[in-house]
Short mmCIF file of C-alpha atoms in Angstrom, two decimals:
data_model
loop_
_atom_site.label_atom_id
_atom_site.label_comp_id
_atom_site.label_asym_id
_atom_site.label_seq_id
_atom_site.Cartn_x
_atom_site.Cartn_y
_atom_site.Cartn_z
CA UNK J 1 -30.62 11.19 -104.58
CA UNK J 2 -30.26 11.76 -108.51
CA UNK J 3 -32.25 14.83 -110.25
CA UNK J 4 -31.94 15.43 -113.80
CA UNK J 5 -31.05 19.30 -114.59
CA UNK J 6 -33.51 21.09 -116.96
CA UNK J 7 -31.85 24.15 -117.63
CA UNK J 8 -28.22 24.46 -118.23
CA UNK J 9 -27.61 20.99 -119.10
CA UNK J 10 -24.98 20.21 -121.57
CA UNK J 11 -26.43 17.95 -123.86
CA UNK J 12 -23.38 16.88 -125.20
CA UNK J 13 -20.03 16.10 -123.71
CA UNK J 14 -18.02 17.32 -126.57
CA UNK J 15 -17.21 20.78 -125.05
CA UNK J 16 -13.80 19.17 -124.19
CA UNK J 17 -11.45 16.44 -126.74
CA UNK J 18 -11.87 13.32 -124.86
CA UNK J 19 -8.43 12.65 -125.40
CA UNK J 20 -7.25 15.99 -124.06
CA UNK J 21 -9.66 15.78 -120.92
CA UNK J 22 -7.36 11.92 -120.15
CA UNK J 23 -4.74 13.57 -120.35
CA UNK J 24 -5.05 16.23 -118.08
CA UNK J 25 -6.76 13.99 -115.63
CA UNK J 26 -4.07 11.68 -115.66
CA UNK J 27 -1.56 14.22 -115.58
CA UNK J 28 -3.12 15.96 -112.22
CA UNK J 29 -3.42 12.26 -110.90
CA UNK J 30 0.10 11.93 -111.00
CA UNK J 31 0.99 14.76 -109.52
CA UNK J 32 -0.76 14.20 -106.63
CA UNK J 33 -0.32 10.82 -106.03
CA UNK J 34 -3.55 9.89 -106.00
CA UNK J 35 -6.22 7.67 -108.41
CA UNK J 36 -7.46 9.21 -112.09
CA UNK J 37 -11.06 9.43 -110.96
CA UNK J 38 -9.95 11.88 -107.79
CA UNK J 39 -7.68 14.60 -109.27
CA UNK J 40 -8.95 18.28 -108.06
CA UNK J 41 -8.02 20.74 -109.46
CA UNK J 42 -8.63 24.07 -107.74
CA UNK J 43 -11.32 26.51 -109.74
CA UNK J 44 -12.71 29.67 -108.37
CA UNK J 45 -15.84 31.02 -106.05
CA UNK J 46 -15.55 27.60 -103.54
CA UNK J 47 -16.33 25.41 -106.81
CA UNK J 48 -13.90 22.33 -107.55
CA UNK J 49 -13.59 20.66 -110.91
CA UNK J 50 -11.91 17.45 -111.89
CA UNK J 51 -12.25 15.09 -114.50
CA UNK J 52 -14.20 12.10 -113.65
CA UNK J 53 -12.88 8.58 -114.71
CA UNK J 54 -12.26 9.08 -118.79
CA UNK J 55 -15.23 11.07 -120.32
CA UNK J 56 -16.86 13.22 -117.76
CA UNK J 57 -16.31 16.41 -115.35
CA UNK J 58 -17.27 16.26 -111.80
CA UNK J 59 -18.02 20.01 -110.25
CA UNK J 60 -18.66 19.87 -106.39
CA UNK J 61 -19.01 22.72 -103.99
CA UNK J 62 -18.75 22.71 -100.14
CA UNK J 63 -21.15 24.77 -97.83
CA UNK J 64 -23.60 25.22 -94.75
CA UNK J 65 -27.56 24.88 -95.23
CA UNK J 66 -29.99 24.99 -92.37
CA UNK J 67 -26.82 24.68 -89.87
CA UNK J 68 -25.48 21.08 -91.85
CA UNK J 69 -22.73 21.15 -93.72
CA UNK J 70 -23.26 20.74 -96.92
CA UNK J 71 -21.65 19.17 -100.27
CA UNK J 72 -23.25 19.62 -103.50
CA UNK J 73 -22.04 16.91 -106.15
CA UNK J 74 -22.87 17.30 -109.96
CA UNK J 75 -21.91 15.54 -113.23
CA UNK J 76 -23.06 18.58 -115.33
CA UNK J 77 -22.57 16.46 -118.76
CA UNK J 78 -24.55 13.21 -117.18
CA UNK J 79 -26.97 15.26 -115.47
CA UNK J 80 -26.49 13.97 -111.86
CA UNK J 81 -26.55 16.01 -108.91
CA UNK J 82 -26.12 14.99 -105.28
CA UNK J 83 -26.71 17.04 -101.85
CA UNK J 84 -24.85 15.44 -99.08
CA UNK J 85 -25.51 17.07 -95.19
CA UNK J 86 -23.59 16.49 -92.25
CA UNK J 87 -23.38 17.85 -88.59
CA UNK J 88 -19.65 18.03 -88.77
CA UNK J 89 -17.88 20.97 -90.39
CA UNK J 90 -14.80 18.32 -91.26
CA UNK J 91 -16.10 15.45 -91.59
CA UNK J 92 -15.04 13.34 -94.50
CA UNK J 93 -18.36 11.29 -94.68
CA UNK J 94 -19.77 14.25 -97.22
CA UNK J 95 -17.14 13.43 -100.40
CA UNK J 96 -16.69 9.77 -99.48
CA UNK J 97 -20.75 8.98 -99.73
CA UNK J 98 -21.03 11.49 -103.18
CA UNK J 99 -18.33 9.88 -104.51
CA UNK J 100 -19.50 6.29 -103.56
CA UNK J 101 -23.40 7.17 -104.81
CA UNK J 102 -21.69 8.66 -108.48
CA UNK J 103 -20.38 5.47 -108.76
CA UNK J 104 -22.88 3.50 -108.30
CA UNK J 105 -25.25 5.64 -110.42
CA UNK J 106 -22.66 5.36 -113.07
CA UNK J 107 -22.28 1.27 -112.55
CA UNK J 108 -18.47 1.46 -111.88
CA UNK J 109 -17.08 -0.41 -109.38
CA UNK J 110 -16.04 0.35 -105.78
CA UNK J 111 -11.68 1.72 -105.77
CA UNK J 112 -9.83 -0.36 -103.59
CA UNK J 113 -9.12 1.41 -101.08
CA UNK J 114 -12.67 2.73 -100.38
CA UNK J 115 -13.85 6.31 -100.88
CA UNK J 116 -14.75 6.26 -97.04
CA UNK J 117 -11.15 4.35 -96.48
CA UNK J 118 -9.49 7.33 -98.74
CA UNK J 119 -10.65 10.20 -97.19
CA UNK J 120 -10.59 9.31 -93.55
CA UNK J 121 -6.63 8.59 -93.67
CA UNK J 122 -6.17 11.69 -95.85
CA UNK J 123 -7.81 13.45 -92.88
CA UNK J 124 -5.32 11.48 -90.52
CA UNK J 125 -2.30 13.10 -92.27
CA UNK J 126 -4.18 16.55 -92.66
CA UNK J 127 -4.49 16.65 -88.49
CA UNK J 128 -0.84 15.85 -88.21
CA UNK J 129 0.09 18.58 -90.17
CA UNK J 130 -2.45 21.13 -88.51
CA UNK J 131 -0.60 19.88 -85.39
CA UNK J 132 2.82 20.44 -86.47
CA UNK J 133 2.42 23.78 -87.70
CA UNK J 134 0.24 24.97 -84.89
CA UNK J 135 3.50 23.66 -82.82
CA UNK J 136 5.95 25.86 -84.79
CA UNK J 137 4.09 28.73 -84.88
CA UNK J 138 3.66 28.70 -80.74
CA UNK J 139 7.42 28.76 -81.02
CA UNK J 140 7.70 31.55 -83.36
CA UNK J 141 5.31 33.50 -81.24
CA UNK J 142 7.16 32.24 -78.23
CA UNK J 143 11.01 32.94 -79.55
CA UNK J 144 10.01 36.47 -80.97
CA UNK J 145 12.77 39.09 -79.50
CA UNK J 146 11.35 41.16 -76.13
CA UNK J 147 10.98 43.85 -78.46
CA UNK J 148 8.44 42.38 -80.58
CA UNK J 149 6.23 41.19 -78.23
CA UNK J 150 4.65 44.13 -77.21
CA UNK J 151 3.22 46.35 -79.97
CA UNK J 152 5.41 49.05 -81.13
CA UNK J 153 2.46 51.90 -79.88
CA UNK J 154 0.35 51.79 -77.01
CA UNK J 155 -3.13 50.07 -77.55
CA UNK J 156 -5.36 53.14 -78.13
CA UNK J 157 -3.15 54.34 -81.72
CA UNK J 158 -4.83 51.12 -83.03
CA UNK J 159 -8.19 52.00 -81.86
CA UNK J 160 -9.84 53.66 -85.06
CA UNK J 161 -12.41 52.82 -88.00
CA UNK J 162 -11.02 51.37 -90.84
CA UNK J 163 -12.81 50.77 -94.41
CA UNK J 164 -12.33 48.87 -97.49
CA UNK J 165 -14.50 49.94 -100.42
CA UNK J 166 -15.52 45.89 -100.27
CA UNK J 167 -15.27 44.61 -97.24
CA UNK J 168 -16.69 47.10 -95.10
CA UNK J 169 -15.86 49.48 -92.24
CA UNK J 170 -14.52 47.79 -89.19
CA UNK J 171 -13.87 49.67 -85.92
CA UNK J 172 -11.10 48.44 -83.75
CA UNK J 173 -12.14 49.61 -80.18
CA UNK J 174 -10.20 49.74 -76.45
CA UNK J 175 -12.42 47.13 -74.03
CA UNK J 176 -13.23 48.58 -70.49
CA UNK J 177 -10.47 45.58 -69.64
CA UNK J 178 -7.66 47.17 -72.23
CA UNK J 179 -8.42 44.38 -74.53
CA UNK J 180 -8.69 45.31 -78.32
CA UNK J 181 -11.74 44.22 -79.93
CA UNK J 182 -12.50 44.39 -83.88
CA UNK J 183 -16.14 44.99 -84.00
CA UNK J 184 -18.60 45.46 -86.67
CA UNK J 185 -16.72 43.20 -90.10
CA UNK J 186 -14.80 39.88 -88.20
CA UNK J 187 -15.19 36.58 -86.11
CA UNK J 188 -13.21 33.61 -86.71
CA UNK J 189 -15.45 30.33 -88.31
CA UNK J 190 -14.44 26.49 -87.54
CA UNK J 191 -12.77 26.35 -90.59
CA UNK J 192 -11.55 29.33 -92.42
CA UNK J 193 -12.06 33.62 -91.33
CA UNK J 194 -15.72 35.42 -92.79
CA UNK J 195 -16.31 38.77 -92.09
CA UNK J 196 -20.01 39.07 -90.73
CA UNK J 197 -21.43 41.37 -88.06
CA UNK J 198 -19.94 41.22 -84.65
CA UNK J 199 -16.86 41.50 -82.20
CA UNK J 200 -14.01 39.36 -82.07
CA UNK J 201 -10.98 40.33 -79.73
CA UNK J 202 -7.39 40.31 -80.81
CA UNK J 203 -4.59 38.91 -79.80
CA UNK J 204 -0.82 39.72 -79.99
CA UNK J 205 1.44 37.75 -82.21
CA UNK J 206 4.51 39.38 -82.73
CA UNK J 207 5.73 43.11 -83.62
CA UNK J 208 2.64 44.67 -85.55
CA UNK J 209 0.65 41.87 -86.54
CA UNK J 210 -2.52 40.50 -84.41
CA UNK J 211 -4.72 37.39 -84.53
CA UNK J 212 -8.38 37.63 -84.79
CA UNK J 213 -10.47 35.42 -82.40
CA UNK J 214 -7.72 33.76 -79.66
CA UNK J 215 -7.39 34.80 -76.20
CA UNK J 216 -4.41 32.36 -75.21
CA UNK J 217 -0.92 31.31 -77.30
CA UNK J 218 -2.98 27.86 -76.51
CA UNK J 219 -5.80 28.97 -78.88
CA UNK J 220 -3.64 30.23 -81.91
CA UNK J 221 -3.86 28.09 -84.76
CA UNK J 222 -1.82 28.84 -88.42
CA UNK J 223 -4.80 29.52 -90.66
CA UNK J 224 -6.27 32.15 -88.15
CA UNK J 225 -7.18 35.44 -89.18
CA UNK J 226 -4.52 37.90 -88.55
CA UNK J 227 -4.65 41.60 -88.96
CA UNK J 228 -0.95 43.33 -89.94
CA UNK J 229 -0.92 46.73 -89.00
CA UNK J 230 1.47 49.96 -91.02
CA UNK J 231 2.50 53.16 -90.46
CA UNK J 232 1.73 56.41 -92.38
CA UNK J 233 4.16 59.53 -93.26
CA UNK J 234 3.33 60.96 -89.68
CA UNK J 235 4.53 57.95 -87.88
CA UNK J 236 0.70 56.66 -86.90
CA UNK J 237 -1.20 53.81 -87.65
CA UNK J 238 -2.54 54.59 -91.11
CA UNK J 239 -4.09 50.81 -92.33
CA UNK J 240 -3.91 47.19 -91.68
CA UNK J 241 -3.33 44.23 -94.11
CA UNK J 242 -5.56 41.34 -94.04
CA UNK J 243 -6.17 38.20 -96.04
CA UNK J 244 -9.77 38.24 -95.23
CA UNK J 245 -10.48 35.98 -98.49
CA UNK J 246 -8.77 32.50 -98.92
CA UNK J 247 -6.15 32.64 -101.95
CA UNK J 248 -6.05 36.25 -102.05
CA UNK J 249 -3.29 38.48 -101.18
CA UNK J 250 -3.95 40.25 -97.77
CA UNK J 251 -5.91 43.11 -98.86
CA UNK J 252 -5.71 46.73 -96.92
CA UNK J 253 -8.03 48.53 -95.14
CA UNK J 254 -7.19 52.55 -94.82
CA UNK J 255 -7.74 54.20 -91.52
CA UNK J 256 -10.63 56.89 -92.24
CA UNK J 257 -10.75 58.36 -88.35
#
């Protein structure tokens, strides 16, 4: 699967010193323990960027198209681009068969371990630590005083309409069962929280702060939603906090009725 790009393309891969673009590579490498040709670096709007093996930048991008997941590999400067789909949200088949068909486009030779070899035990260690903090967090929940597991007002002072001049205007409502729903901005995804149209009932944590999504302790998991609520002058609910986009701060929405 190789296209060449004909707008946009860098014709030349001078944009960076070769020598400087080693040395960062190398540099993030050893940091994270891991070979020259895989260092990520974190960039901005879901894109990653690392340098690839001396002279080249590798740009990839995860997503969903046509319900796959999908993984969008480029090497801007070479003009490769590869579109990997899966039916599994987590699986690391996407990056290990880019990375494998950039190699062989570029005639370099298999790592030792395998890309496929790579990612699948980096995904062992990642479930081991999902486990262990899901644990610790059922005993936070769990070892929270009396006082703090009940909400400090009754369940209708939380059932208003919120706004955020970006994000919307959710409403928080009371179920017929005295459940609290947030309705109209949030539902939880497989992998991370989106706000899109629908309801999505909340569940109790500790003191003022909620999870989006779970119905049991048993379903609460560390990188779930949550909704922190705060208290105006007059002693009611004025706003809640929430860190509705990964690597931003929680970001507050202002009760408007």
């Amino acid at each position: 699967a190789r296209h060449r790009m004909e707008s946009g393309r860098a014709t030349s891969s001078r944009r960076l010193d070769a020598s400087a673009r080693r040395d960062v590579g190398r540099a993030a490498a050893r940091q994270l323990g891991l070979p020259t040709a895989v260092a990520l670096r974190w960039h901005s709007l879901g894109l990653w960027v690392e340098p690839w093996g001396l002279e080249e930048v590798l740009l990839h991008h995860d997503g969903d198209l046509a319900d796959m997941a999908s993984l969008q590999a480029m090497l801007p400067f070479l003009g490769h681009s590869i579109v990997v789909l899966t039916n599994e949200d987590q699986s690391p088949a996407r990056a290990a068969l880019a990375l494998t068909v950039l190699d062989a486009l570029l005639g370099l030779a298999p790592p030792k371990p395998s890309w496929a070899e790579m990612f699948a035990a980096r995904v062992v260690v990642n479930r081991r630590a999902e486990a262990a903090a899901i644990e610790a967090l059922r005993i936070r929940i769990r070892d929270t005083p009396t006082e703090g597991r009940t909400p400090r007002f009754g369940l209708a002072a939380y059932a208003r309409v919120y706004t955020h001049p970006a994000y919307g205007t959710p409403n928080i409502t009371l179920s017929t069962a005295g459940h609290l729903q947030l309705c109209g901005a949030a539902t939880l995804s497989a992998s991370e929280p989106s706000w899109v149209p629908g309801c999505a009932s909340l569940f109790h944590m500790y003191f003022e702060t909620v999870a989006v999504g779970p119905r049991t302790l048993e379903e609460v998991f560390p990188s779930m939603l949550t909704l922190a609520f705060f208290t105006d002058g007059a002693g009611t609910v004025g706003r809640f906090n929430s860190p509705v986009e990964p690597k931003l701060p929680p970001l507050p929405f202002i009760r408007v009725r």
